[in-house]
Amino acid sequence: QKEVEQNSGPLSVPEGAIASLNCTYSDRGSQSFFWYRQYSGKSPELIMFIYSNGDKEDGRFTAQLNKASQYVSLLIRDSQPSDSATYLCAVRGNNNDMRFGAGTRLTVKP
Amino acid sequence: GAVVSQHPSRVICKSGTSVKIECRSLDFQATTMFWYRQFPKQSLMLMATSNEGSKATYEQGVEKDKFLINHASLTLSTLTVTSAHPEDSSFYICSARTSVSGELFFGEGSRLTVL
């Protein structure tokens, strides 16, 4: 079992819709969870992080964490074509390293 | 936000040669830096954790004699790919964690092509 799992997609949504990205992790002791966005040929950039169960909102982005289910998600409201990218879920391990999922490729169609 | 600079951004080399990639934290001190490798359409795979003033910790399956990591100062870590082969062609990305917030910042990445 992979440490961090994501649906590779591609996920396609129309402009203005809500995009929902999901991630599960295997280490029940994980405490810190991150969502990164990566454009083709570029390094990842941090979108949000979440530490506590529940929802965390930042602009058009909402991260959701359910530690009991070992599940973290990212919702993007009012999706824009510029949101088209690969979204990486990351979990901070006990050694403070960061383990990444394979990423979900999102396409927002105008 | 914090800035991590990586150099070179692109490098092409011949098989059998060595290539050095630098990772610098420009406005903060990073006691720990991480090196990742990413193949096309795949996720970032952690190669090693680089600690200032000590030996790097390599992930299982990563050859430490092939991928030499040096973290000589609080702002600089280097990755040297020795005796490069075409299968080493990849996107190498470093990251550094701030000691204040613990947030991880990524360098711009270095695309290595071995002919």
mmCIF file of C-alpha atoms in Angstrom:
data_model
loop_
_atom_site.group_PDB
_atom_site.id
_atom_site.type_symbol
_atom_site.label_atom_id
_atom_site.label_comp_id
_atom_site.label_asym_id
_atom_site.label_seq_id
_atom_site.Cartn_x
_atom_site.Cartn_y
_atom_site.Cartn_z
ATOM 1 C CA GLN A 1 0.000 0.000 0.000
ATOM 2 C CA LYS A 2 1.313 3.394 -0.949
ATOM 3 C CA GLU A 3 1.792 5.857 1.871
ATOM 4 C CA VAL A 4 -0.226 8.573 0.165
ATOM 5 C CA GLU A 5 -2.773 7.723 -2.493
ATOM 6 C CA GLN A 6 -4.566 9.930 -4.945
ATOM 7 C CA ASN A 7 -6.706 9.318 -7.978
ATOM 8 C CA SER A 8 -4.432 10.211 -10.894
ATOM 9 C CA GLY A 9 -7.298 11.544 -12.948
ATOM 10 C CA PRO A 10 -7.529 13.329 -15.214
ATOM 11 C CA LEU A 11 -10.333 15.217 -13.549
ATOM 12 C CA SER A 12 -12.155 17.554 -15.874
ATOM 13 C CA VAL A 13 -14.593 20.203 -14.701
ATOM 14 C CA PRO A 14 -16.223 23.149 -16.486
ATOM 15 C CA GLU A 15 -15.236 26.677 -15.592
ATOM 16 C CA GLY A 16 -17.095 27.905 -12.536
ATOM 17 C CA ALA A 17 -17.758 24.435 -11.139
ATOM 18 C CA ILE A 18 -16.400 22.911 -7.937
ATOM 19 C CA ALA A 19 -13.421 20.614 -8.313
ATOM 20 C CA SER A 20 -13.034 17.958 -5.630
ATOM 21 C CA LEU A 21 -9.665 16.300 -5.089
ATOM 22 C CA ASN A 22 -9.212 13.389 -2.699
ATOM 23 C CA CYS A 23 -6.328 11.801 -0.874
ATOM 24 C CA THR A 24 -5.889 8.946 1.605
ATOM 25 C CA TYR A 25 -2.854 8.146 3.719
ATOM 26 C CA SER A 26 -1.666 5.049 5.499
ATOM 27 C CA ASP A 27 0.167 6.365 8.568
ATOM 28 C CA ARG A 28 -2.480 6.932 11.209
ATOM 29 C CA GLY A 29 -0.004 8.932 13.279
ATOM 30 C CA SER A 30 0.407 11.632 10.627
ATOM 31 C CA GLN A 31 -0.383 15.086 11.882
ATOM 32 C CA SER A 32 0.278 17.543 9.054
ATOM 33 C CA PHE A 33 -1.275 17.532 5.620
ATOM 34 C CA PHE A 34 -0.549 19.702 2.630
ATOM 35 C CA TRP A 35 -1.885 20.420 -0.819
ATOM 36 C CA TYR A 36 0.518 21.573 -3.517
ATOM 37 C CA ARG A 37 -0.176 22.663 -7.064
ATOM 38 C CA GLN A 38 2.312 21.820 -9.782
ATOM 39 C CA TYR A 39 2.247 23.190 -13.281
ATOM 40 C CA SER A 40 3.952 21.177 -15.974
ATOM 41 C CA GLY A 41 7.722 21.519 -15.796
ATOM 42 C CA LYS A 42 7.590 23.578 -12.613
ATOM 43 C CA SER A 43 8.147 22.927 -8.939
ATOM 44 C CA PRO A 44 5.226 22.433 -6.570
ATOM 45 C CA GLU A 45 3.788 25.455 -4.837
ATOM 46 C CA LEU A 46 1.946 25.270 -1.548
ATOM 47 C CA ILE A 47 -1.786 25.939 -1.638
ATOM 48 C CA MET A 48 -2.903 24.985 1.845
ATOM 49 C CA PHE A 49 -2.020 22.983 4.892
ATOM 50 C CA ILE A 50 -4.306 21.528 7.535
ATOM 51 C CA TYR A 51 -3.576 20.001 10.909
ATOM 52 C CA SER A 52 -6.975 19.622 12.594
ATOM 53 C CA ASN A 53 -10.051 17.620 11.714
ATOM 54 C CA GLY A 54 -12.675 19.572 9.845
ATOM 55 C CA ASP A 55 -12.594 22.222 7.177
ATOM 56 C CA LYS A 56 -10.148 25.013 6.528
ATOM 57 C CA GLU A 57 -11.031 27.676 3.998
ATOM 58 C CA ASP A 58 -8.739 30.055 2.131
ATOM 59 C CA GLY A 59 -10.341 31.991 -0.664
ATOM 60 C CA ARG A 60 -11.672 29.594 -3.271
ATOM 61 C CA PHE A 61 -9.912 26.654 -1.633
ATOM 62 C CA THR A 62 -11.201 24.469 1.182
ATOM 63 C CA ALA A 63 -9.181 21.668 2.713
ATOM 64 C CA GLN A 64 -10.997 18.951 4.614
ATOM 65 C CA LEU A 65 -9.401 16.502 7.013
ATOM 66 C CA ASN A 66 -10.825 13.374 8.596
ATOM 67 C CA LYS A 67 -8.142 11.637 10.622
ATOM 68 C CA ALA A 68 -10.407 8.755 11.616
ATOM 69 C CA SER A 69 -10.874 7.890 7.963
ATOM 70 C CA GLN A 70 -7.302 8.911 7.079
ATOM 71 C CA TYR A 71 -8.707 11.111 4.379
ATOM 72 C CA VAL A 72 -7.941 14.621 3.237
ATOM 73 C CA SER A 73 -9.535 16.529 0.390
ATOM 74 C CA LEU A 74 -9.280 19.825 -1.440
ATOM 75 C CA LEU A 75 -12.244 21.657 -2.900
ATOM 76 C CA ILE A 76 -11.757 24.395 -5.460
ATOM 77 C CA ARG A 77 -14.793 26.613 -5.892
ATOM 78 C CA ASP A 78 -15.477 28.658 -9.015
ATOM 79 C CA SER A 79 -12.786 26.740 -10.901
ATOM 80 C CA GLN A 80 -10.821 28.729 -13.436
ATOM 81 C CA PRO A 81 -8.818 27.534 -16.444
ATOM 82 C CA SER A 82 -5.723 28.786 -14.621
ATOM 83 C CA ASP A 83 -6.412 26.165 -11.938
ATOM 84 C CA SER A 84 -5.576 23.468 -14.481
ATOM 85 C CA ALA A 85 -2.559 21.703 -13.007
ATOM 86 C CA THR A 86 -1.549 18.625 -11.086
ATOM 87 C CA TYR A 87 -2.486 18.738 -7.425
ATOM 88 C CA LEU A 88 -0.249 16.892 -5.002
ATOM 89 C CA CYS A 89 -1.321 15.722 -1.596
ATOM 90 C CA ALA A 90 1.514 15.534 0.909
ATOM 91 C CA VAL A 91 1.780 14.154 4.403
ATOM 92 C CA ARG A 92 4.507 15.032 6.860
ATOM 93 C CA GLY A 93 6.115 11.957 8.342
ATOM 94 C CA ASN A 94 7.693 11.279 11.703
ATOM 95 C CA ASN A 95 11.097 12.372 10.428
ATOM 96 C CA ASN A 96 9.580 15.653 9.296
ATOM 97 C CA ASP A 97 10.044 14.608 5.701
ATOM 98 C CA MET A 98 7.232 15.047 3.225
ATOM 99 C CA ARG A 99 5.623 12.123 1.427
ATOM 100 C CA PHE A 100 3.726 12.893 -1.738
ATOM 101 C CA GLY A 101 0.869 11.242 -3.538
ATOM 102 C CA ALA A 102 1.102 10.655 -7.256
ATOM 103 C CA GLY A 103 -0.985 13.746 -7.921
ATOM 104 C CA THR A 104 -4.329 14.359 -9.599
ATOM 105 C CA ARG A 105 -4.324 16.129 -12.921
ATOM 106 C CA LEU A 106 -7.104 18.715 -13.067
ATOM 107 C CA THR A 107 -8.366 20.320 -16.259
ATOM 108 C CA VAL A 108 -10.801 23.225 -16.081
ATOM 109 C CA LYS A 109 -12.511 23.730 -19.402
ATOM 110 C CA PRO A 110 -13.594 27.257 -20.420
ATOM 111 C CA GLY B 1 7.515 33.929 1.427
ATOM 112 C CA ALA B 2 10.810 32.181 1.793
ATOM 113 C CA VAL B 3 12.838 31.634 -1.342
ATOM 114 C CA VAL B 4 14.780 28.575 -2.340
ATOM 115 C CA SER B 5 17.017 28.856 -5.361
ATOM 116 C CA GLN B 6 18.168 25.883 -7.366
ATOM 117 C CA HIS B 7 20.858 25.901 -10.026
ATOM 118 C CA PRO B 8 21.191 24.961 -12.812
ATOM 119 C CA SER B 9 17.598 24.798 -14.004
ATOM 120 C CA ARG B 10 18.561 22.675 -16.985
ATOM 121 C CA VAL B 11 21.637 20.612 -17.650
ATOM 122 C CA ILE B 12 22.577 18.233 -20.412
ATOM 123 C CA CYS B 13 25.563 15.976 -19.968
ATOM 124 C CA LYS B 14 27.194 12.995 -21.529
ATOM 125 C CA SER B 15 26.883 9.541 -20.065
ATOM 126 C CA GLY B 16 29.604 8.842 -17.526
ATOM 127 C CA THR B 17 30.110 12.418 -16.412
ATOM 128 C CA SER B 18 29.134 13.966 -13.089
ATOM 129 C CA VAL B 19 26.709 16.802 -12.536
ATOM 130 C CA LYS B 20 26.341 19.019 -9.484
ATOM 131 C CA ILE B 21 23.072 20.715 -8.559
ATOM 132 C CA GLU B 22 22.970 23.466 -5.948
ATOM 133 C CA CYS B 23 20.124 24.349 -3.625
ATOM 134 C CA ARG B 24 20.238 27.570 -1.652
ATOM 135 C CA SER B 25 17.871 29.054 0.879
ATOM 136 C CA LEU B 26 18.122 32.761 0.124
ATOM 137 C CA ASP B 27 16.489 34.429 3.081
ATOM 138 C CA PHE B 28 16.413 31.856 5.830
ATOM 139 C CA GLN B 29 18.598 29.211 7.392
ATOM 140 C CA ALA B 30 17.672 25.638 6.645
ATOM 141 C CA THR B 31 19.087 22.990 8.914
ATOM 142 C CA THR B 32 17.321 20.367 6.831
ATOM 143 C CA MET B 33 16.882 20.152 3.099
ATOM 144 C CA PHE B 34 15.254 17.425 1.063
ATOM 145 C CA TRP B 35 16.049 16.158 -2.403
ATOM 146 C CA TYR B 36 13.325 14.750 -4.612
ATOM 147 C CA ARG B 37 13.289 13.205 -8.050
ATOM 148 C CA GLN B 38 10.321 13.290 -10.355
ATOM 149 C CA PHE B 39 9.907 11.305 -13.544
ATOM 150 C CA PRO B 40 7.373 12.456 -16.158
ATOM 151 C CA LYS B 41 3.790 12.196 -14.967
ATOM 152 C CA GLN B 42 4.879 10.698 -11.680
ATOM 153 C CA SER B 43 4.976 12.043 -8.182
ATOM 154 C CA LEU B 44 7.908 13.410 -6.276
ATOM 155 C CA MET B 45 10.004 10.654 -4.803
ATOM 156 C CA LEU B 46 12.078 11.542 -1.779
ATOM 157 C CA MET B 47 15.685 10.640 -2.394
ATOM 158 C CA ALA B 48 17.405 11.846 0.729
ATOM 159 C CA THR B 49 17.253 14.150 3.693
ATOM 160 C CA SER B 50 20.202 16.495 3.959
ATOM 161 C CA ASN B 51 21.217 17.734 7.397
ATOM 162 C CA GLU B 52 23.671 20.569 7.853
ATOM 163 C CA GLY B 53 26.993 19.345 9.120
ATOM 164 C CA SER B 54 26.172 15.652 9.011
ATOM 165 C CA LYS B 55 25.702 12.836 6.558
ATOM 166 C CA ALA B 56 22.572 12.695 4.491
ATOM 167 C CA THR B 57 19.917 10.103 5.159
ATOM 168 C CA TYR B 58 19.052 8.223 2.002
ATOM 169 C CA GLU B 59 15.768 6.554 1.179
ATOM 170 C CA GLN B 60 15.708 2.869 0.472
ATOM 171 C CA GLY B 61 16.831 2.103 -3.027
ATOM 172 C CA VAL B 62 18.763 5.338 -3.530
ATOM 173 C CA GLU B 63 22.478 4.752 -4.050
ATOM 174 C CA LYS B 64 24.397 7.085 -1.772
ATOM 175 C CA ASP B 65 27.616 6.618 -3.750
ATOM 176 C CA LYS B 66 25.864 7.685 -6.925
ATOM 177 C CA PHE B 67 23.927 10.605 -5.519
ATOM 178 C CA LEU B 68 26.337 12.517 -3.328
ATOM 179 C CA ILE B 69 24.771 15.055 -1.037
ATOM 180 C CA ASN B 70 26.668 17.722 0.828
ATOM 181 C CA HIS B 71 25.099 20.207 3.216
ATOM 182 C CA ALA B 72 28.069 22.320 4.143
ATOM 183 C CA SER B 73 26.232 25.362 5.439
ATOM 184 C CA LEU B 74 22.828 26.409 6.714
ATOM 185 C CA THR B 75 21.953 27.862 3.314
ATOM 186 C CA LEU B 76 23.471 25.450 0.815
ATOM 187 C CA SER B 77 23.007 21.806 -0.081
ATOM 188 C CA THR B 78 24.402 20.170 -3.192
ATOM 189 C CA LEU B 79 23.457 17.013 -5.034
ATOM 190 C CA THR B 80 26.075 15.454 -7.299
ATOM 191 C CA VAL B 81 24.969 12.789 -9.729
ATOM 192 C CA THR B 82 28.109 10.766 -10.362
ATOM 193 C CA SER B 83 28.768 8.729 -13.497
ATOM 194 C CA ALA B 84 25.410 9.745 -14.880
ATOM 195 C CA HIS B 85 23.499 7.421 -17.165
ATOM 196 C CA PRO B 86 20.474 8.093 -19.370
ATOM 197 C CA GLU B 87 18.183 6.510 -16.787
ATOM 198 C CA ASP B 88 19.230 9.252 -14.367
ATOM 199 C CA SER B 89 17.527 11.791 -16.612
ATOM 200 C CA SER B 90 14.835 13.325 -14.457
ATOM 201 C CA PHE B 91 13.562 16.445 -12.744
ATOM 202 C CA TYR B 92 15.423 16.953 -9.463
ATOM 203 C CA ILE B 93 13.839 19.229 -6.895
ATOM 204 C CA CYS B 94 15.189 20.385 -3.575
ATOM 205 C CA SER B 95 13.212 21.761 -0.704
ATOM 206 C CA ALA B 96 14.067 23.465 2.526
ATOM 207 C CA ARG B 97 12.131 23.780 5.725
ATOM 208 C CA THR B 98 12.096 26.950 7.756
ATOM 209 C CA SER B 99 12.878 26.476 11.392
ATOM 210 C CA VAL B 100 10.329 29.115 12.362
ATOM 211 C CA SER B 101 7.110 27.832 10.757
ATOM 212 C CA GLY B 102 8.208 24.407 9.605
ATOM 213 C CA GLU B 103 6.815 25.217 6.180
ATOM 214 C CA LEU B 104 8.483 23.526 3.236
ATOM 215 C CA PHE B 105 9.626 25.608 0.284
ATOM 216 C CA PHE B 106 10.711 24.180 -3.027
ATOM 217 C CA GLY B 107 13.451 25.182 -5.397
ATOM 218 C CA GLU B 108 12.626 25.708 -9.046
ATOM 219 C CA GLY B 109 13.864 22.264 -9.969
ATOM 220 C CA SER B 110 16.678 21.072 -12.205
ATOM 221 C CA ARG B 111 15.989 19.080 -15.321
ATOM 222 C CA LEU B 112 18.825 16.696 -16.036
ATOM 223 C CA THR B 113 19.204 15.064 -19.421
ATOM 224 C CA VAL B 114 21.917 12.475 -19.824
ATOM 225 C CA LEU B 115 22.793 11.656 -23.401
#
